[in-house]
Short mmCIF file of C-alpha atoms in Angstrom, two decimals:
data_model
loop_
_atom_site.label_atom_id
_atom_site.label_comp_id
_atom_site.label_asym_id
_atom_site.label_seq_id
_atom_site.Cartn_x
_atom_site.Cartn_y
_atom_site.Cartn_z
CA UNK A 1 14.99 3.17 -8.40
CA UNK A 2 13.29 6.14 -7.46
CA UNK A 3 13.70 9.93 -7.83
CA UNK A 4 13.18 11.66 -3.92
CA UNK A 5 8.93 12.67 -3.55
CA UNK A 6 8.70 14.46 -7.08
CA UNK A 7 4.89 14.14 -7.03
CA UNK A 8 2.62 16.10 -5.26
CA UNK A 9 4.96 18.32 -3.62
CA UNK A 10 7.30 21.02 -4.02
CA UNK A 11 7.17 22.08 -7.53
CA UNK A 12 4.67 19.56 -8.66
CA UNK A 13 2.03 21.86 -6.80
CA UNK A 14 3.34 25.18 -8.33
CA UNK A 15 3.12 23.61 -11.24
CA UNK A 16 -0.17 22.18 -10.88
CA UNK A 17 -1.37 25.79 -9.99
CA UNK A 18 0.00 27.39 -13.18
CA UNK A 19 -1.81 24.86 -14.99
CA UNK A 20 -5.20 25.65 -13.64
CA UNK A 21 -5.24 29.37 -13.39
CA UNK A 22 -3.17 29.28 -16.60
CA UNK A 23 0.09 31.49 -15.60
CA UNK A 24 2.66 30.06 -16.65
CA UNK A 25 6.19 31.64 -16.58
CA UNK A 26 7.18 32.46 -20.34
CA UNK A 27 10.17 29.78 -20.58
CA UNK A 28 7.53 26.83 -18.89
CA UNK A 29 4.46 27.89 -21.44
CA UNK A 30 7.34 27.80 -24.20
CA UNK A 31 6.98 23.46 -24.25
CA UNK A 32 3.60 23.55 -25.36
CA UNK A 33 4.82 24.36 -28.72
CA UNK A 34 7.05 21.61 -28.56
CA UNK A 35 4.73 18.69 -26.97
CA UNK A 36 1.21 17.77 -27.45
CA UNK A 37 0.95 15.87 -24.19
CA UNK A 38 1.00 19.04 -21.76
CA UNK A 39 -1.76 17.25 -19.86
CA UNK A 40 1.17 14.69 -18.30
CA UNK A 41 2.31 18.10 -16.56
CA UNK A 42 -1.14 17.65 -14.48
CA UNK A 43 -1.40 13.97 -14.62
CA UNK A 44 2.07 12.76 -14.29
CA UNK A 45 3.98 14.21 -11.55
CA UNK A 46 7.13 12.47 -11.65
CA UNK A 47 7.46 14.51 -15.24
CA UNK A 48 7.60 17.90 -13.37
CA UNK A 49 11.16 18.31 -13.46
CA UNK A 50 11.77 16.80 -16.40
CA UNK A 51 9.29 19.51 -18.41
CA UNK A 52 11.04 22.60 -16.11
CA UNK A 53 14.28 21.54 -17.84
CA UNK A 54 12.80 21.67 -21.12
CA UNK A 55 10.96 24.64 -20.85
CA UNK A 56 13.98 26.90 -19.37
CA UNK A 57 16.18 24.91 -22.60
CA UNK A 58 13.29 26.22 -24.82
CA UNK A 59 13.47 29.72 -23.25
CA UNK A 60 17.77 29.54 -24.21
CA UNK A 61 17.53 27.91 -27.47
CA UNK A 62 14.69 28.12 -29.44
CA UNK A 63 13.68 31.57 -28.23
CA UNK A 64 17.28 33.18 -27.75
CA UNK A 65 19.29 30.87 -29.45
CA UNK A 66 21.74 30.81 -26.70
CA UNK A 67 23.72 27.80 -26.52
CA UNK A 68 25.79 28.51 -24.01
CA UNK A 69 23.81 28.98 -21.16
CA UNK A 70 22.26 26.03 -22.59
CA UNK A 71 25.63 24.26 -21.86
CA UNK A 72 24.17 24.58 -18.19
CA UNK A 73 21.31 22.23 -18.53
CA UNK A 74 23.04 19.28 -20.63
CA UNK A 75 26.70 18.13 -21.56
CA UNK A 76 27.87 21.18 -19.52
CA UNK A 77 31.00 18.70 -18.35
CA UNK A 78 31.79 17.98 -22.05
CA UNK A 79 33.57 21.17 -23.81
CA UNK A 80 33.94 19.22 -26.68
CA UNK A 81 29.83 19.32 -27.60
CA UNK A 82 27.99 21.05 -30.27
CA UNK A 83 25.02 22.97 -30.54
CA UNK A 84 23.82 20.61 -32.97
CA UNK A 85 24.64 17.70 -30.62
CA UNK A 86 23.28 19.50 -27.32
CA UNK A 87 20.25 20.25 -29.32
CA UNK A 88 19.94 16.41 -29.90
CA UNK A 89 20.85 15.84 -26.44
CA UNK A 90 17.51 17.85 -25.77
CA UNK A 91 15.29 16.18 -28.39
CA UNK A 92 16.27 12.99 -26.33
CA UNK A 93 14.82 14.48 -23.11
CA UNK A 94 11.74 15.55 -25.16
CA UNK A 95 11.05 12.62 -26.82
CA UNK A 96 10.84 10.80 -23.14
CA UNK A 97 8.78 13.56 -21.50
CA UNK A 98 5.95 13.25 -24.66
CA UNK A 99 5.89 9.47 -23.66
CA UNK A 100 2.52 9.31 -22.27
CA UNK A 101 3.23 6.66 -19.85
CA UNK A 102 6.96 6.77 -18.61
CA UNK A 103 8.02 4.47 -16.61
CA UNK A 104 10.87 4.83 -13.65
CA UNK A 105 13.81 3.31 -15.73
CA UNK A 106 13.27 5.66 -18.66
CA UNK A 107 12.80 8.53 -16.38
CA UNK A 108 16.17 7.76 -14.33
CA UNK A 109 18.18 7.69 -17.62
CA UNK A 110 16.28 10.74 -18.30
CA UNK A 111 17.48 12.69 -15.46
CA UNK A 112 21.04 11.45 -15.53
CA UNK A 113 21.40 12.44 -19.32
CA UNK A 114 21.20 15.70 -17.95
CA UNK A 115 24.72 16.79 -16.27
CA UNK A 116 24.90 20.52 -14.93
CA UNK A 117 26.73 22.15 -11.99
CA UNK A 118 24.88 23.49 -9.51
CA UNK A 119 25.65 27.43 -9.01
CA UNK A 120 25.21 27.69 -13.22
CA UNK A 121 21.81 26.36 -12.52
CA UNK A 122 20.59 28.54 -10.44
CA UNK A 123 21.85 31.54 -12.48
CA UNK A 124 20.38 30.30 -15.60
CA UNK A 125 17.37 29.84 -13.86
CA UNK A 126 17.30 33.33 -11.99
CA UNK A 127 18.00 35.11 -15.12
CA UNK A 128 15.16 32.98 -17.36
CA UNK A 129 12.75 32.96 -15.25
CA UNK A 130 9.77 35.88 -14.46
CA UNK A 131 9.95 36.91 -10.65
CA UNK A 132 6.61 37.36 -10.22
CA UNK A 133 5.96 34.45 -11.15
CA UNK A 134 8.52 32.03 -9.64
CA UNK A 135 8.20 28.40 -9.93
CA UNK A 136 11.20 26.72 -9.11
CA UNK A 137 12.19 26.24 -5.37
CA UNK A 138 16.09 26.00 -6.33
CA UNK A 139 17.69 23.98 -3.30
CA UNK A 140 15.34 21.22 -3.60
CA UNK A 141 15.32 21.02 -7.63
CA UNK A 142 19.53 20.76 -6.68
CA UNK A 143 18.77 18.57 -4.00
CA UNK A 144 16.52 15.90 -6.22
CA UNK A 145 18.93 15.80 -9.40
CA UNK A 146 21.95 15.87 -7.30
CA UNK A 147 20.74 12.69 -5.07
CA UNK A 148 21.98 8.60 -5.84
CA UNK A 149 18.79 6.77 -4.85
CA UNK A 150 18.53 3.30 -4.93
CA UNK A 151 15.49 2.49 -3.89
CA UNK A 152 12.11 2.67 -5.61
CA UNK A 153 8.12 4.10 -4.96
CA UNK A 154 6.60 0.97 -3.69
CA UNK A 155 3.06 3.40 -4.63
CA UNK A 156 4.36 4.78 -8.11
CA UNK A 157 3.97 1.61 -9.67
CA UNK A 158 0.70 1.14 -8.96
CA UNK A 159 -0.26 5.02 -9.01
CA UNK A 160 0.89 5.09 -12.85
CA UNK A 161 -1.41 2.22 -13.68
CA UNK A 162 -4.42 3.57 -12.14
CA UNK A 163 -3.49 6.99 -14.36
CA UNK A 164 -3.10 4.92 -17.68
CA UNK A 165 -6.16 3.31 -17.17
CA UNK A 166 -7.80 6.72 -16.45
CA UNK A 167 -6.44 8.27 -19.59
CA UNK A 168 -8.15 5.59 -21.24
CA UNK A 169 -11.17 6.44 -19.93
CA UNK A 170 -12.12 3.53 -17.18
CA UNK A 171 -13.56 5.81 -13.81
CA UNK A 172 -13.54 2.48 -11.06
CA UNK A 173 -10.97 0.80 -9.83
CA UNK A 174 -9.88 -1.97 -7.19
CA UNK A 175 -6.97 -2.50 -5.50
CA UNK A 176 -6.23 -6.24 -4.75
CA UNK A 177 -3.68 -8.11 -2.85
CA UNK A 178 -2.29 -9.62 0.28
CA UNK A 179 -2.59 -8.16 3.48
CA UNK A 180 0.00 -5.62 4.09
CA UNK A 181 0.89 -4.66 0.75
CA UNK A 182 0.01 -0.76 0.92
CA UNK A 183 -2.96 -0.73 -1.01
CA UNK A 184 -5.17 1.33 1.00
CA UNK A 185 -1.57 3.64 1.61
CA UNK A 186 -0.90 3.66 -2.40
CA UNK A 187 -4.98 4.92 -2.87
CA UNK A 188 -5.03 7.09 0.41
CA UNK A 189 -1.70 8.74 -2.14
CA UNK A 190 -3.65 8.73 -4.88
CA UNK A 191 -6.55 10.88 -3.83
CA UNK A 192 -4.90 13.36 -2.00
CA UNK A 193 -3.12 14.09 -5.44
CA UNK A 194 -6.90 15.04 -6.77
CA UNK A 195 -8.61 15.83 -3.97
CA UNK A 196 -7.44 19.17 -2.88
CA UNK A 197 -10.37 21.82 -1.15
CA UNK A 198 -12.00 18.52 0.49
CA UNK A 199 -11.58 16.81 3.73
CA UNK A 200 -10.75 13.05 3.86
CA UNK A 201 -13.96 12.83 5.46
CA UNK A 202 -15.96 13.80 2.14
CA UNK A 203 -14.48 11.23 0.12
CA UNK A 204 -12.83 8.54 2.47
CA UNK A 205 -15.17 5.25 3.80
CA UNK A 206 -14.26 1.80 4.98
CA UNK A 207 -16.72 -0.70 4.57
CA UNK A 208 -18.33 -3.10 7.63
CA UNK A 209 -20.89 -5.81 7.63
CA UNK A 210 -23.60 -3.15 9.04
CA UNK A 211 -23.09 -0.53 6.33
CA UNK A 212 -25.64 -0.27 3.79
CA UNK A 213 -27.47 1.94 1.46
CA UNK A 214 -28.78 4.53 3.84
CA UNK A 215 -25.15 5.17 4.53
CA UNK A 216 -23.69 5.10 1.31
CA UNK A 217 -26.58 6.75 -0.76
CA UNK A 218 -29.25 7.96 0.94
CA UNK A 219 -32.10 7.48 4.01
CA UNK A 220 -34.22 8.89 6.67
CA UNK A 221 -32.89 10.72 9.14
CA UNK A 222 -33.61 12.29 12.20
CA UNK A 223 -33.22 16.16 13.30
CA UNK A 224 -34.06 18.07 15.77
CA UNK A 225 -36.61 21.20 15.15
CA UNK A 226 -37.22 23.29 18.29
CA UNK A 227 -38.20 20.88 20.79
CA UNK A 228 -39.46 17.91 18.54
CA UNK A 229 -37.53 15.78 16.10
CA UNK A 230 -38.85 15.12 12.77
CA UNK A 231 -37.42 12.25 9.67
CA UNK A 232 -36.15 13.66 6.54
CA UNK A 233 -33.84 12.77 3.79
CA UNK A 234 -30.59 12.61 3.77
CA UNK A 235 -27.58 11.83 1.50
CA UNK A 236 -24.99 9.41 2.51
CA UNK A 237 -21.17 9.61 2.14
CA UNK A 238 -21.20 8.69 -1.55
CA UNK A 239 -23.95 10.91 -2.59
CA UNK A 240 -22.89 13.97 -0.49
CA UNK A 241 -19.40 13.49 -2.44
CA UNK A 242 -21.19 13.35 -5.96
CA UNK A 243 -23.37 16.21 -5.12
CA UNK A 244 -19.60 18.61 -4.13
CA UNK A 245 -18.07 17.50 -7.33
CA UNK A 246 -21.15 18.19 -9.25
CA UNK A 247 -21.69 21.78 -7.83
CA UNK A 248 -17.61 22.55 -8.27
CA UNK A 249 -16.51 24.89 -11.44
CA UNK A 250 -14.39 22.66 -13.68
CA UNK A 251 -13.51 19.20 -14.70
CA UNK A 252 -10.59 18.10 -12.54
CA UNK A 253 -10.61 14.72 -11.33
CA UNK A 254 -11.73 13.69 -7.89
CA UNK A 255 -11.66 10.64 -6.30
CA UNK A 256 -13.30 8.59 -4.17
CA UNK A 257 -12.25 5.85 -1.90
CA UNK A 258 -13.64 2.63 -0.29
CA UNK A 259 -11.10 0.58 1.88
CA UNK A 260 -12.28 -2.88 2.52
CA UNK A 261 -14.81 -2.67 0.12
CA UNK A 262 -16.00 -6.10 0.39
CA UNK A 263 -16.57 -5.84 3.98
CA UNK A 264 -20.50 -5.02 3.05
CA UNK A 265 -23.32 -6.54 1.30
CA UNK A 266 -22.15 -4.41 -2.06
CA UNK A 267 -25.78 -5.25 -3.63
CA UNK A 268 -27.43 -3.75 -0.95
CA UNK A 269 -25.01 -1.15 -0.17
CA UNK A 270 -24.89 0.70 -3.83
CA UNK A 271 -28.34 -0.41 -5.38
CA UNK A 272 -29.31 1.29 -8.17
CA UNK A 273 -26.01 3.06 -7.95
CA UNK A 274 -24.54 0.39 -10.21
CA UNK A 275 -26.32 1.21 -13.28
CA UNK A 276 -24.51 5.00 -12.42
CA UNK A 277 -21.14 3.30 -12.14
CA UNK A 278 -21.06 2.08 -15.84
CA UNK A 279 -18.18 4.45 -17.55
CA UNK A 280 -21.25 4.93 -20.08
CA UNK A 281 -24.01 5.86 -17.88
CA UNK A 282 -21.86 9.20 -16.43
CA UNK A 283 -22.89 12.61 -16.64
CA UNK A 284 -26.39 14.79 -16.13
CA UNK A 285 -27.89 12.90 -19.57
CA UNK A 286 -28.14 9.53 -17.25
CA UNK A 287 -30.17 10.26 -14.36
CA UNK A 288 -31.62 8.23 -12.51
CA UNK A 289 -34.65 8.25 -9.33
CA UNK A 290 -33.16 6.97 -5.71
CA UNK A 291 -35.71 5.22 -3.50
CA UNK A 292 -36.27 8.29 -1.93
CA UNK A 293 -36.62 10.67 -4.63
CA UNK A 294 -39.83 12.12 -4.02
CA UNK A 295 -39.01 13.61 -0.68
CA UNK A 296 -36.82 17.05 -0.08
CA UNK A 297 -33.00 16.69 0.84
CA UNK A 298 -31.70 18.08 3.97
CA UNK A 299 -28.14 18.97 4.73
CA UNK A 300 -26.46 17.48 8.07
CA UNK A 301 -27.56 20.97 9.32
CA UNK A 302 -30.89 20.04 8.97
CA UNK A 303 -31.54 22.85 6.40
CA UNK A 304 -33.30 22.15 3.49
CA UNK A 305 -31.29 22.19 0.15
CA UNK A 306 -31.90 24.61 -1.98
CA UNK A 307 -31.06 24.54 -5.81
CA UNK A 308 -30.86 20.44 -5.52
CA UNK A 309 -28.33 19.37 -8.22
CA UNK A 310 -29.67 16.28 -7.88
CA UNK A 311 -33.76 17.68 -8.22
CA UNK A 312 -34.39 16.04 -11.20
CA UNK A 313 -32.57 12.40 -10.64
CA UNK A 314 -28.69 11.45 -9.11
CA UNK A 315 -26.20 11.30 -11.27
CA UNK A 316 -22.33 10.28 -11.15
CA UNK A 317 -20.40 13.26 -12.59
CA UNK A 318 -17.54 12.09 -15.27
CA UNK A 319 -15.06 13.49 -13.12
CA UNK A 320 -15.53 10.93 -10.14
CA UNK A 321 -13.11 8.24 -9.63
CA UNK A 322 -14.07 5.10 -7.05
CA UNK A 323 -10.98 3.38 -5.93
CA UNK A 324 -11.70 0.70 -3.63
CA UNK A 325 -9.30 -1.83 -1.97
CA UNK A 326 -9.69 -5.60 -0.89
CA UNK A 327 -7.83 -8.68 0.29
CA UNK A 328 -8.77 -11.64 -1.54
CA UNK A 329 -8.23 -14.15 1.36
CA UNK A 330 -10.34 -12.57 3.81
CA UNK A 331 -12.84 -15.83 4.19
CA UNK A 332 -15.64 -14.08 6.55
CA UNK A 333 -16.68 -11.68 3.94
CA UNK A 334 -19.04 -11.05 1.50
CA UNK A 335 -18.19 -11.84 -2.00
CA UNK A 336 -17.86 -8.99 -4.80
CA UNK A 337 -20.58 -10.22 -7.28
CA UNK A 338 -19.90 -10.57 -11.22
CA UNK A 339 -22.19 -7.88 -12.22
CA UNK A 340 -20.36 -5.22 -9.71
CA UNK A 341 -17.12 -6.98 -10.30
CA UNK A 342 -17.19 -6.30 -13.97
CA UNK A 343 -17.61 -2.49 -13.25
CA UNK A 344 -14.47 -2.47 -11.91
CA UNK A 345 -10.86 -2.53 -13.14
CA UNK A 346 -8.53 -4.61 -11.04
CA UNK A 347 -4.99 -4.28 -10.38
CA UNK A 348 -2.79 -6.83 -8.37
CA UNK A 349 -0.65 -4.89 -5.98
CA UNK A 350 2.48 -6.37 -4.67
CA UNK A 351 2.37 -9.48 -7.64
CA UNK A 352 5.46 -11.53 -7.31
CA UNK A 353 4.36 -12.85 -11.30
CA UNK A 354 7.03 -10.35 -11.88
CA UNK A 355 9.80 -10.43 -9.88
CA UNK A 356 11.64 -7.23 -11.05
CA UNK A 357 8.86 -5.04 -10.33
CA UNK A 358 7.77 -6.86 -7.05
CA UNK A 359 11.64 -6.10 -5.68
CA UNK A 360 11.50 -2.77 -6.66
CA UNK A 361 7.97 -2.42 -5.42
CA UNK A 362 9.58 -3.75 -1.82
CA UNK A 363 12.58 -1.79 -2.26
CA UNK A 364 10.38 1.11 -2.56
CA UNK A 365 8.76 0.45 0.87
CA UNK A 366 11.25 -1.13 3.06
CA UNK A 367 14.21 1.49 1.57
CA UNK A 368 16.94 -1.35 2.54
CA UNK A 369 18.23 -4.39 -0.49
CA UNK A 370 18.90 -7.10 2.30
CA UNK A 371 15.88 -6.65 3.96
CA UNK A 372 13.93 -6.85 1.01
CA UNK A 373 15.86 -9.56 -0.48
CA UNK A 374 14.92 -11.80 2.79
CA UNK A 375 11.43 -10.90 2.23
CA UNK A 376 11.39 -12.32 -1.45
CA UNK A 377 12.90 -15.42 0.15
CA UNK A 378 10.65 -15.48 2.87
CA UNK A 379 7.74 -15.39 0.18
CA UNK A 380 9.17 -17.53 -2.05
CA UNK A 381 9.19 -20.31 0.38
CA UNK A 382 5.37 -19.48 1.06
CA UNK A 383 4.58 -19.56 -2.72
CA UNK A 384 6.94 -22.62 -3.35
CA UNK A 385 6.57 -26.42 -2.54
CA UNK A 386 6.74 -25.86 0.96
CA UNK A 387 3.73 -23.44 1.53
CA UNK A 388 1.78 -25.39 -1.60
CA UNK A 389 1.57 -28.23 1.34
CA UNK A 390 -0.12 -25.70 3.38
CA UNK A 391 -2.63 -24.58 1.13
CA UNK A 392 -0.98 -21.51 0.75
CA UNK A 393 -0.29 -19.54 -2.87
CA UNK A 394 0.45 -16.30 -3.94
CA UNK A 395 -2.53 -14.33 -1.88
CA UNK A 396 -0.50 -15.04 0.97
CA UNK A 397 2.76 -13.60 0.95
CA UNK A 398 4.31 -11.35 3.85
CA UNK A 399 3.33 -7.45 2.72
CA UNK A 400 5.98 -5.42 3.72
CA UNK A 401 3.75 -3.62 6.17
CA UNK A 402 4.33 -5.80 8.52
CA UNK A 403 8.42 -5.39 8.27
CA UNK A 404 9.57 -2.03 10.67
CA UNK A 405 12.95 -1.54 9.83
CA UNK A 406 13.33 -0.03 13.58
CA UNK A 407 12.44 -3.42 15.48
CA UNK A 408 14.23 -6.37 15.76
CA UNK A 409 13.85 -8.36 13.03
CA UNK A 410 13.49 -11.80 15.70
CA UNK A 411 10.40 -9.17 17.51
CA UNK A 412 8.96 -8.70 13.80
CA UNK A 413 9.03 -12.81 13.17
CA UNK A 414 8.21 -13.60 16.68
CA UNK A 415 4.60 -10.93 17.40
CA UNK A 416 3.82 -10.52 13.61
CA UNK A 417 4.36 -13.08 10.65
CA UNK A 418 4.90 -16.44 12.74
CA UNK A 419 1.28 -16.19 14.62
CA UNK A 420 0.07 -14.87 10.83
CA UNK A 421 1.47 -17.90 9.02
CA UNK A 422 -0.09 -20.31 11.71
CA UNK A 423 -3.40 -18.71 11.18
CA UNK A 424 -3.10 -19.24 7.48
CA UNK A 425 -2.02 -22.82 8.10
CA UNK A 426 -5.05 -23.98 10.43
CA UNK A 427 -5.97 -27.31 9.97
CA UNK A 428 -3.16 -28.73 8.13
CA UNK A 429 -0.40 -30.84 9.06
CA UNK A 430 1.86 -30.22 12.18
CA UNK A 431 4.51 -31.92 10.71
CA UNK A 432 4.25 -29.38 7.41
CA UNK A 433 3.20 -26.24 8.96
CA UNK A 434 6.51 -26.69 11.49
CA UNK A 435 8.82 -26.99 8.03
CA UNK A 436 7.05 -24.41 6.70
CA UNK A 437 7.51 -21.89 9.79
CA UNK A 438 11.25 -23.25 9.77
CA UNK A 439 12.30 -22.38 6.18
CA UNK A 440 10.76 -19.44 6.51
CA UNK A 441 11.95 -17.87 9.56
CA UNK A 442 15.70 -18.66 8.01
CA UNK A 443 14.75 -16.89 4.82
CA UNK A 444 13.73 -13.89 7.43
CA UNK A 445 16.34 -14.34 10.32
CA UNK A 446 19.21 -16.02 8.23
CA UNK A 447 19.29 -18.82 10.42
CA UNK A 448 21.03 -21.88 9.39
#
């Protein structure tokens, strides 16, 4: 189940604003005397609306003690209710919103706890609520808590595991799972979240067999001076990145991503960069001295740098987050060693090991039950007896990128998962690899 695009947009960015610059309309800056987790507000999006309820209830009843307009924001169809009971009513919501980590089902009961009708609302929130300072874009606050969904964020799983392990301090991450699952969509998400005042281009790569070091951290480059050309330093994508974050004002979270990141020779590519990566080795305190250290860093200008943050030895700042992405099955390339593999945290996107949150993780995607109950069938044939004769497992089930809801569903089997399921299957049995393609195009197609 899903509430409509709360993150990121809309509100979540006005909010986000008042956050950083610290303006807060009176009834939103009234729930930090009521919470000590006010850094969900920037971290959590989907808890946006859930904390402009609260505040604009703190503005009516702990500041004004005015329980009826508080009637507007809960048990506003039920005469019968107290103060007392509306306050507890309230204290419910709270309780939820300090949760650091909510997750979707207590956030829907959240939300429908809290009954109202609609032209109250806005009054209430017209009258409590600074004009100068405006945060609430009414029609689409209506629109979100007024809205059945049924579906779910096939990214918000996923998205709220990669901010619980940030909260707990871990700075590199990788994204793992079959082909056509959404992980380099669910990162691509992510980062935009965090990355705002940069271009994709400063913190966006996708790694290749040819990539290496000179790319990703430094090398010798030429420029053109006048009429000659002469070799000079350089940073590479990574580097560049680090050296942005490091000359920003503030510590706000910015993130960096890698798709395919075991396309490339990852020994060569980050070198001594993997001492850096270490969660302990952060900051200005662990410098280090890149193979080209010695010489003077140019800009892609070709203008000298002046006022090198990086003079004295690179760093990572403690605010950089590396999110790469991989499939595990890919057999032509390179292996992700055990001494980078351990600097990363991995999470499993689109698992079926639990089948609740793998059909709302499809439901999330493919916005339509039957459909994604046909894919869990079509999968489960692939991970079942059937595909275990075809040396297939778990790695390769059908992502739901490769299901559009606007073709034919006989185009999708024919050009997209039947020639993908024989390529998985070379080499084995016709006799198997026909029942296999059989069962599953019935799961798909609903053959008999």
């Amino acid at each position: 189940m899903k509430l409509k695009d709360l993150d990121c947009q809309g509100v979540y960015d006005h909010l986000s604003e008042c956050i950083r610059s610290d303006s807060f309309p009176q009834c939103i800056d009234d729930i930090r005397g009521y919470t000590e987790n006010t850094d969900i507000m920037r971290k959590q999006g989907t808890l946006c609306i859930i904390y402009i309820f609260c505040g604009l209830k703190c503005d009516a009843d702990f500041n004004n003690q005015r329980f009826d307009d508080l009637n507007a924001l809960v048990g506003c169809d039920s005469d019968s209710d107290t103060p007392a009971e509306r306050y507890g009513a309230f204290n419910d919501i709270k309780l939820v919103c300090d949760q650091p980590y909510l997750n979707q089902a207590d956030l829907i009961e959240c939300v429908r706890g809290i009954s109202y009708d609609g032209p109250v609302m806005t009054d209430f929130v017209e009258e409590h609520t600074r004009p100068d300072s405006m945060l609430l874009d009414i029609d689409y606050l209506n629109e979100v808590l007024s809205i059945e969904i049924e579906g779910g964020s096939s990214d918000d799983i996923h998205i709220s595991k990669i901010r619980e392990m940030i909260d707990l301090g871990i700075r590199q991450f990788v994204l793992t799972g079959a082909p056509g699952t959404g992980k380099t969509f669910t990162i691509e998400k992510f980062s935009e979240e965090y990355n705002t005042g940069l271009n994709r281009a400063d913190y966006f790569v996708q790694f290749h067999p040819s990539y290496d070091y000179t790319d990703f951290v430094e090398g010798i480059r030429p420029i053109q001076v006048g009429d000659d050309m002469k070799f000079v330093r350089m940073d590479g994508i990574f580097k560049s990145f680090c050296r942005k974050v490091a000359e920003m004002t503030g510590d706000d979270l910015k993130v960096f991503v890698i798709d395919e990141i075991n396309r490339a020779d990852l020994s060569k590519v980050f070198g001594e960069m993997m001492y850096c990566l270490e969660e302990s080795k952060r900051g200005e305190e662990h410098r280090i001295a890149t193979q080209y250290q010695n010489l003077k860093c140019y800009d892609r200008d070709g203008n000298p740098i002046e006022d090198d943050v990086f003079s004295d030895g690179f760093y990572i700042p403690e605010n950089v987050i590396v999110i790469g992405s991989m499939n595990d099955i890919d057999r032509s390339v390179e292996s992700f060693d055990f001494a980078l593999r351990r600097r990363f945290r991995w999470i499993e996107v689109g698992s079926m090991d639990d089948m609740e949150e793998y059909k709302a993780f499809l439901l999330g995607f493919l916005k339509d039950e039957d459909l994604t109950d046909r894919l869990i069938s079509l999968n489960e044939v692939i991970t079942g007896e059937t595909g275990e004769k075809c040396g297939l497992d778990k790695n390769y089930i059908i992502g739901p990128a490769y299901i559009d809801k606007d073709t034919d569903l006989e185009v999708t089997w024919k050009n997209r998962i039947e020639p993908l399921l024989k390529e998985y299957c070379r080499g084995q049995r016709k006799d198997e690899v026909d029942a296999l393609l059989s069962a599953c195009r019935a799961e798909l197609l609903g053959d008999e």
